[in-house]
PDB file of C-alpha atoms in Angstrom:
ATOM      1  CA  MET A  14     -30.502 130.637 -84.525  1.00 85.00           C
ATOM      2  CA  LYS A  15     -26.878 129.560 -84.835  1.00 84.00           C
ATOM      3  CA  ILE A  16     -25.554 128.174 -81.573  1.00 73.00           C
ATOM      4  CA  LYS A  17     -21.902 128.788 -80.741  1.00 77.00           C
ATOM      5  CA  SER A  18     -20.480 126.667 -77.975  1.00 73.00           C
ATOM      6  CA  ARG A  19     -17.166 125.763 -76.436  1.00 80.00           C
ATOM      7  CA  VAL A  20     -16.313 122.534 -74.634  1.00 79.00           C
ATOM      8  CA  ASP A  21     -15.586 123.366 -71.004  1.00 83.00           C
ATOM      9  CA  HIS A  22     -15.025 120.085 -69.187  1.00 91.00           C
ATOM     10  CA  TYR A  23     -15.765 116.380 -69.177  1.00 92.00           C
ATOM     11  CA  ASN A  24     -16.558 114.405 -66.022  1.00 95.00           C
ATOM     12  CA  ILE A  25     -15.609 110.921 -64.875  1.00 95.00           C
ATOM     13  CA  ASN A  26     -16.116 109.358 -61.467  1.00 96.00           C
ATOM     14  CA  VAL A  27     -13.102 107.811 -59.749  1.00 97.00           C
ATOM     15  CA  ARG A  28     -12.700 105.492 -56.772  1.00 96.00           C
ATOM     16  CA  ASP A  29      -9.257 106.596 -55.583  1.00 97.00           C
ATOM     17  CA  LEU A  30      -8.737 110.310 -56.182  1.00 97.00           C
ATOM     18  CA  HIS A  31      -5.026 110.302 -55.311  1.00 98.00           C
ATOM     19  CA  LYS A  32      -4.319 107.326 -57.597  1.00 98.00           C
ATOM     20  CA  SER A  33      -6.200 108.995 -60.466  1.00 98.00           C
ATOM     21  CA  LEU A  34      -4.446 112.351 -59.982  1.00 98.00           C
ATOM     22  CA  ASP A  35      -1.089 110.560 -60.009  1.00 98.00           C
ATOM     23  CA  PHE A  36      -1.994 108.643 -63.194  1.00 98.00           C
ATOM     24  CA  TYR A  37      -3.212 111.689 -65.141  1.00 97.00           C
ATOM     25  CA  GLU A  38      -0.147 113.724 -64.190  1.00 97.00           C
ATOM     26  CA  LYS A  39       2.323 110.971 -65.053  1.00 97.00           C
ATOM     27  CA  ALA A  40       0.568 109.636 -68.171  1.00 96.00           C
ATOM     28  CA  LEU A  41      -0.697 112.894 -69.703  1.00 95.00           C
ATOM     29  CA  GLY A  42       0.908 115.806 -67.851  1.00 95.00           C
ATOM     30  CA  MET A  43      -2.474 116.989 -66.544  1.00 96.00           C
ATOM     31  CA  LYS A  44      -2.448 118.857 -63.228  1.00 97.00           C
ATOM     32  CA  GLU A  45      -5.058 120.108 -60.799  1.00 97.00           C
ATOM     33  CA  VAL A  46      -6.425 123.550 -61.671  1.00 97.00           C
ATOM     34  CA  ARG A  47      -9.232 123.785 -59.103  1.00 96.00           C
ATOM     35  CA  ARG A  48     -11.080 121.775 -56.499  1.00 98.00           C
ATOM     36  CA  LYS A  49     -14.471 121.815 -54.811  1.00 97.00           C
ATOM     37  CA  LYS A  50     -15.322 119.898 -51.645  1.00 97.00           C
ATOM     38  CA  ALA A  51     -18.796 119.319 -50.265  1.00 97.00           C
ATOM     39  CA  ASP A  52     -19.286 120.885 -46.853  1.00 98.00           C
ATOM     40  CA  ASP A  53     -20.347 117.492 -45.483  1.00 98.00           C
ATOM     41  CA  GLY A  54     -17.395 115.662 -47.113  1.00 96.00           C
ATOM     42  CA  SER A  55     -19.665 113.581 -49.363  1.00 97.00           C
ATOM     43  CA  PHE A  56     -17.825 114.456 -52.569  1.00 97.00           C
ATOM     44  CA  ILE A  57     -14.736 116.121 -53.980  1.00 98.00           C
ATOM     45  CA  LEU A  58     -14.530 117.516 -57.511  1.00 97.00           C
ATOM     46  CA  VAL A  59     -11.036 118.021 -58.890  1.00 98.00           C
ATOM     47  CA  TYR A  60     -10.584 119.674 -62.265  1.00 97.00           C
ATOM     48  CA  ILE A  61      -7.363 118.812 -64.057  1.00 98.00           C
ATOM     49  CA  GLY A  62      -6.005 120.350 -67.224  1.00 96.00           C
ATOM     50  CA  GLU A  63      -3.058 120.794 -69.509  1.00 91.00           C
ATOM     51  CA  GLU A  64      -1.256 123.940 -70.595  1.00 87.00           C
ATOM     52  CA  ALA A  65      -2.396 124.210 -74.220  1.00 87.00           C
ATOM     53  CA  THR A  66      -6.179 124.686 -73.801  1.00 88.00           C
ATOM     54  CA  ASN A  67      -8.786 125.647 -71.225  1.00 88.00           C
ATOM     55  CA  PHE A  68     -10.374 122.184 -71.328  1.00 92.00           C
ATOM     56  CA  THR A  69     -10.550 120.394 -67.992  1.00 95.00           C
ATOM     57  CA  LEU A  70     -11.310 116.853 -66.949  1.00 96.00           C
ATOM     58  CA  GLU A  71     -13.451 116.738 -63.827  1.00 97.00           C
ATOM     59  CA  LEU A  72     -12.617 113.857 -61.494  1.00 97.00           C
ATOM     60  CA  THR A  73     -15.499 113.211 -59.109  1.00 97.00           C
ATOM     61  CA  TRP A  74     -14.853 111.274 -55.911  1.00 97.00           C
ATOM     62  CA  LEU A  75     -17.878 110.140 -53.896  1.00 97.00           C
ATOM     63  CA  ARG A  76     -17.229 109.256 -50.253  1.00 97.00           C
ATOM     64  CA  ASP A  77     -19.995 106.660 -50.011  1.00 96.00           C
ATOM     65  CA  TRP A  78     -19.307 104.834 -53.299  1.00 95.00           C
ATOM     66  CA  ASP A  79     -18.177 101.328 -52.347  1.00 93.00           C
ATOM     67  CA  ARG A  80     -17.643  99.452 -55.622  1.00 93.00           C
ATOM     68  CA  ALA A  81     -15.990  99.742 -59.021  1.00 90.00           C
ATOM     69  CA  TYR A  82     -17.883 101.825 -61.561  1.00 89.00           C
ATOM     70  CA  ASN A  83     -19.792  99.873 -64.204  1.00 89.00           C
ATOM     71  CA  LEU A  84     -18.443 101.241 -67.477  1.00 86.00           C
ATOM     72  CA  GLY A  85     -20.724  99.070 -69.638  1.00 83.00           C
ATOM     73  CA  ASP A  86     -19.202  98.539 -73.059  1.00 78.00           C
ATOM     74  CA  ASN A  87     -16.916 101.551 -72.442  1.00 70.00           C
ATOM     75  CA  GLU A  88     -17.517 102.847 -75.962  1.00 76.00           C
ATOM     76  CA  GLN A  89     -16.986 106.448 -74.907  1.00 84.00           C
ATOM     77  CA  HIS A  90     -13.499 107.813 -74.509  1.00 90.00           C
ATOM     78  CA  LEU A  91     -11.398 110.904 -74.099  1.00 91.00           C
ATOM     79  CA  CYS A  92      -8.857 111.629 -76.836  1.00 93.00           C
ATOM     80  CA  VAL A  93      -5.641 113.570 -76.309  1.00 91.00           C
ATOM     81  CA  ARG A  94      -2.962 114.631 -78.771  1.00 91.00           C
ATOM     82  CA  VAL A  95       0.615 114.476 -77.561  1.00 90.00           C
ATOM     83  CA  GLU A  96       2.955 117.310 -78.488  1.00 88.00           C
ATOM     84  CA  ASN A  97       6.170 115.458 -77.772  1.00 86.00           C
ATOM     85  CA  ASP A  98       7.596 112.537 -79.768  1.00 91.00           C
ATOM     86  CA  TYR A  99       4.708 110.110 -80.378  1.00 92.00           C
ATOM     87  CA  GLU A 100       6.872 106.963 -80.443  1.00 93.00           C
ATOM     88  CA  GLU A 101       8.682 107.980 -77.264  1.00 94.00           C
ATOM     89  CA  THR A 102       5.340 108.662 -75.555  1.00 94.00           C
ATOM     90  CA  TYR A 103       4.014 105.287 -76.727  1.00 95.00           C
ATOM     91  CA  ALA A 104       7.097 103.518 -75.331  1.00 96.00           C
ATOM     92  CA  TYR A 105       6.658 105.314 -71.981  1.00 96.00           C
ATOM     93  CA  HIS A 106       2.960 104.378 -71.772  1.00 96.00           C
ATOM     94  CA  LYS A 107       3.765 100.779 -72.778  1.00 97.00           C
ATOM     95  CA  LYS A 108       6.570 100.509 -70.184  1.00 97.00           C
ATOM     96  CA  ASN A 109       4.166 101.625 -67.450  1.00 97.00           C
ATOM     97  CA  GLY A 110       1.537  99.053 -68.468  1.00 97.00           C
ATOM     98  CA  TRP A 111      -1.070 101.655 -69.425  1.00 97.00           C
ATOM     99  CA  VAL A 112      -1.564 100.660 -73.095  1.00 98.00           C
ATOM    100  CA  CYS A 113      -4.780  98.636 -73.376  1.00 97.00           C
ATOM    101  CA  TYR A 114      -5.467  98.691 -77.124  1.00 95.00           C
ATOM    102  CA  GLU A 115      -3.362  99.389 -80.207  1.00 96.00           C
ATOM    103  CA  ASN A 116      -4.346 100.073 -83.800  1.00 93.00           C
ATOM    104  CA  GLU A 117      -1.146 100.490 -85.795  1.00 90.00           C
ATOM    105  CA  ALA A 118      -3.023 100.748 -89.108  1.00 89.00           C
ATOM    106  CA  MET A 119      -4.828 103.859 -87.852  1.00 90.00           C
ATOM    107  CA  GLY A 120      -1.754 105.220 -86.022  1.00 89.00           C
ATOM    108  CA  LEU A 121      -3.319 105.317 -82.584  1.00 93.00           C
ATOM    109  CA  TYR A 122      -3.504 103.524 -79.285  1.00 96.00           C
ATOM    110  CA  PHE A 123      -5.457 103.706 -76.054  1.00 95.00           C
ATOM    111  CA  ILE A 124      -4.331 103.807 -72.445  1.00 96.00           C
ATOM    112  CA  SER A 125      -6.512 102.855 -69.487  1.00 96.00           C
ATOM    113  CA  ASP A 126      -6.740 104.853 -66.248  1.00 96.00           C
ATOM    114  CA  PRO A 127      -7.019 103.280 -62.755  1.00 96.00           C
ATOM    115  CA  ASP A 128     -10.828 103.021 -63.081  1.00 94.00           C
ATOM    116  CA  GLY A 129     -10.761 101.469 -66.545  1.00 93.00           C
ATOM    117  CA  TYR A 130     -11.601 104.571 -68.598  1.00 93.00           C
ATOM    118  CA  TRP A 131      -9.938 104.496 -72.016  1.00 94.00           C
ATOM    119  CA  ILE A 132      -7.993 107.462 -73.391  1.00 94.00           C
ATOM    120  CA  GLU A 133      -7.105 107.605 -77.091  1.00 94.00           C
ATOM    121  CA  ILE A 134      -3.612 108.862 -77.845  1.00 94.00           C
ATOM    122  CA  LEU A 135      -2.869 110.636 -81.138  1.00 92.00           C
ATOM    123  CA  ALA A 136       0.111 112.547 -82.433  1.00 90.00           C
ATOM    124  CA  LEU A 137      -0.437 116.317 -82.446  1.00 85.00           C
ATOM    125  CA  ASN A 138       0.042 116.595 -86.206  1.00 83.00           C
ATOM    126  CA  ARG A 139      -2.091 113.562 -87.175  1.00 73.00           C
ATOM    127  CA  LYS A 140      -5.267 114.387 -89.083  1.00 67.00           C
TER     128      LYS A 140
END
């Protein structure tokens, strides 16, 4: 059997939903596409996406979570490719204090969201 699949969404948990939504819109142009709230108010799921694909990032907010998330070694990451000028995007991310790691030799850098999740930034045409 040959399995055919398609990536639908990726989930991260966030402490401050409004702060995270603001970050992802400003840093990556991602906007809310749908939302689900628990009837008892215990959680909110917000799916954000960009215009080019159907992929969404699910931001999960838990009402009763009272501490920062333990990201361990944080070896997992989301990677996005920017369609606009890569150097201009880098300068914008740097100016806002979001760049947390740079690898000029590989032509990439990472930004960090409000909860400490890393996002790899690549140029659209980079292989």
